């Protein structure tokens, strides 16, 4: 009951903030919340251009998905007397937040069931039955709903809640081993935001091996236990085998959904340059960092200062840097695909072209799924204080620079650099903590053998 009370309270808080006069909060213009890719204002402008028989990508306002434009665009022009403008879009974002939290909770329950089964097969059921073992799914759902980043992103007229929902839909479908659902979520989220495409690796691990578990090497070692010169085979600890059937079905469904998305987008932009124009205005815009307006990332300042001669070189460096980390992390964390998804999302949030706090809200919610494994994580208070400090300083520095004129771009960029550093420390320490937890499990296995 406590979970649902806090859940409905978080929804009520969002509704109150949505009804609150936007000219007082002015959240939709905050660079921490809305980016050139997630701004609802830009989406409304693109829909107005489309209704005026012009290309939605004319000028430099809209750079999002045609599918998102066709779904949310009509809602932006509906006005209800006595209610704030674009109230229907805000309600969609509230529903998306609630659905995302429920998906996180469901994933947490799947992880707990899988973890309990694996620990029992290793004769370590007492670890899960320990009263100190927290309900991670419920905690993670509440962390996502009550995270100030999530609340302000929902209220700040940003489409990030939709993107977060699609990513969680992908992970949920993979956890439940539902290839059509996982493929649908992955294709749509990759189409809308591009960067979720890297989640194909943890999705394949989830479909093939199932949810997170102790290292698979432990099950092989547990199967063969030496007693003198004899080798006894224990049937209780069966190694997990890779399920190629689910992966093949996922690839087939992903191909079907990708073809449908391309076909629908082609129809939508047929009169305005076709698919080539859409790709150039969306994915090309993301990868070339054309808009250098301030945000909480580090690329805008860097490419505002770098010489044009070196621009493409550093574009390749920043984007390939994400790809370089995928394989080593996949090899080391292949037994924990959900945690691997968290790491991938956090890394892309640091290095993506146009980040927002909505990205942080997503990976912090996923991180809370591992509250038991990360109990001994170091620098927790330091990281918490850092996130709070950056959240408070960023609006102040932006105001000093843009509105008061008593500062400059370095003031705001300093908070962006600090924010990136705290995210890096969070990723490093969380990975270190999860690996230490696996080492503890290995020690417990050796003592019980």
JSON list of C-alpha atoms in Angstrom, two decimals, residues 7 11 14 92-108 137-138 140-145 150 154 159-172 345 358 361-366 369:
[
{"chain": "A", "resi": 7, "resn": "UNK", "atom": "CA", "xyz": [3.07, 6.70, -6.57]},
{"chain": "A", "resi": 11, "resn": "UNK", "atom": "CA", "xyz": [1.42, 11.92, -10.04]},
{"chain": "A", "resi": 14, "resn": "UNK", "atom": "CA", "xyz": [3.09, 16.57, -11.40]},
{"chain": "A", "resi": 92, "resn": "UNK", "atom": "CA", "xyz": [0.83, 12.22, -21.94]},
{"chain": "A", "resi": 93, "resn": "UNK", "atom": "CA", "xyz": [4.19, 12.84, -20.27]},
{"chain": "A", "resi": 94, "resn": "UNK", "atom": "CA", "xyz": [2.68, 12.12, -16.84]},
{"chain": "A", "resi": 95, "resn": "UNK", "atom": "CA", "xyz": [1.25, 8.84, -18.13]},
{"chain": "A", "resi": 96, "resn": "UNK", "atom": "CA", "xyz": [4.62, 7.99, -19.70]},
{"chain": "A", "resi": 97, "resn": "UNK", "atom": "CA", "xyz": [6.38, 8.58, -16.37]},
{"chain": "A", "resi": 98, "resn": "UNK", "atom": "CA", "xyz": [3.91, 6.35, -14.55]},
{"chain": "A", "resi": 99, "resn": "UNK", "atom": "CA", "xyz": [4.24, 3.60, -17.17]},
{"chain": "A", "resi": 100, "resn": "UNK", "atom": "CA", "xyz": [8.04, 3.83, -17.04]},
{"chain": "A", "resi": 101, "resn": "UNK", "atom": "CA", "xyz": [8.02, 3.46, -13.26]},
{"chain": "A", "resi": 102, "resn": "UNK", "atom": "CA", "xyz": [5.78, 0.41, -13.50]},
{"chain": "A", "resi": 103, "resn": "UNK", "atom": "CA", "xyz": [8.11, -1.13, -16.09]},
{"chain": "A", "resi": 104, "resn": "UNK", "atom": "CA", "xyz": [11.06, -0.51, -13.78]},
{"chain": "A", "resi": 105, "resn": "UNK", "atom": "CA", "xyz": [9.14, -2.21, -10.97]},
{"chain": "A", "resi": 106, "resn": "UNK", "atom": "CA", "xyz": [8.31, -5.18, -13.19]},
{"chain": "A", "resi": 107, "resn": "UNK", "atom": "CA", "xyz": [11.95, -5.50, -14.27]},
{"chain": "A", "resi": 108, "resn": "UNK", "atom": "CA", "xyz": [12.98, -5.40, -10.60]},
{"chain": "A", "resi": 137, "resn": "UNK", "atom": "CA", "xyz": [11.86, -2.99, -7.89]},
{"chain": "A", "resi": 138, "resn": "UNK", "atom": "CA", "xyz": [9.63, -0.90, -5.62]},
{"chain": "A", "resi": 140, "resn": "UNK", "atom": "CA", "xyz": [13.65, 1.89, -8.10]},
{"chain": "A", "resi": 141, "resn": "UNK", "atom": "CA", "xyz": [10.12, 2.84, -9.20]},
{"chain": "A", "resi": 142, "resn": "UNK", "atom": "CA", "xyz": [9.81, 5.37, -6.40]},
{"chain": "A", "resi": 143, "resn": "UNK", "atom": "CA", "xyz": [13.29, 6.73, -7.05]},
{"chain": "A", "resi": 144, "resn": "UNK", "atom": "CA", "xyz": [12.33, 7.33, -10.67]},
{"chain": "A", "resi": 145, "resn": "UNK", "atom": "CA", "xyz": [8.97, 8.93, -9.81]},
{"chain": "A", "resi": 150, "resn": "UNK", "atom": "CA", "xyz": [12.17, 13.23, -13.63]},
{"chain": "A", "resi": 154, "resn": "UNK", "atom": "CA", "xyz": [7.92, 15.91, -17.15]},
{"chain": "A", "resi": 159, "resn": "UNK", "atom": "CA", "xyz": [9.68, 14.64, -24.83]},
{"chain": "A", "resi": 160, "resn": "UNK", "atom": "CA", "xyz": [12.28, 12.79, -22.72]},
{"chain": "A", "resi": 161, "resn": "UNK", "atom": "CA", "xyz": [9.56, 10.85, -20.79]},
{"chain": "A", "resi": 162, "resn": "UNK", "atom": "CA", "xyz": [8.50, 9.26, -24.10]},
{"chain": "A", "resi": 163, "resn": "UNK", "atom": "CA", "xyz": [12.08, 8.25, -24.90]},
{"chain": "A", "resi": 164, "resn": "UNK", "atom": "CA", "xyz": [12.58, 6.82, -21.40]},
{"chain": "A", "resi": 165, "resn": "UNK", "atom": "CA", "xyz": [9.38, 4.82, -21.68]},
{"chain": "A", "resi": 166, "resn": "UNK", "atom": "CA", "xyz": [10.46, 3.30, -25.00]},
{"chain": "A", "resi": 167, "resn": "UNK", "atom": "CA", "xyz": [13.86, 2.31, -23.58]},
{"chain": "A", "resi": 168, "resn": "UNK", "atom": "CA", "xyz": [12.28, 0.66, -20.54]},
{"chain": "A", "resi": 169, "resn": "UNK", "atom": "CA", "xyz": [9.78, -1.09, -22.81]},
{"chain": "A", "resi": 170, "resn": "UNK", "atom": "CA", "xyz": [12.74, -2.58, -24.65]},
{"chain": "A", "resi": 171, "resn": "UNK", "atom": "CA", "xyz": [14.40, -3.83, -21.47]},
{"chain": "A", "resi": 172, "resn": "UNK", "atom": "CA", "xyz": [11.13, -5.17, -20.08]},
{"chain": "A", "resi": 345, "resn": "UNK", "atom": "CA", "xyz": [22.82, 4.61, -20.98]},
{"chain": "A", "resi": 358, "resn": "UNK", "atom": "CA", "xyz": [15.93, 13.39, -18.32]},
{"chain": "A", "resi": 361, "resn": "UNK", "atom": "CA", "xyz": [16.63, 10.37, -14.43]},
{"chain": "A", "resi": 362, "resn": "UNK", "atom": "CA", "xyz": [16.51, 7.20, -16.51]},
{"chain": "A", "resi": 363, "resn": "UNK", "atom": "CA", "xyz": [19.86, 5.74, -15.56]},
{"chain": "A", "resi": 364, "resn": "UNK", "atom": "CA", "xyz": [19.46, 6.68, -11.87]},
{"chain": "A", "resi": 365, "resn": "UNK", "atom": "CA", "xyz": [16.19, 4.75, -11.85]},
{"chain": "A", "resi": 366, "resn": "UNK", "atom": "CA", "xyz": [17.89, 1.74, -13.42]},
{"chain": "A", "resi": 369, "resn": "UNK", "atom": "CA", "xyz": [17.43, -1.77, -9.26]}
]
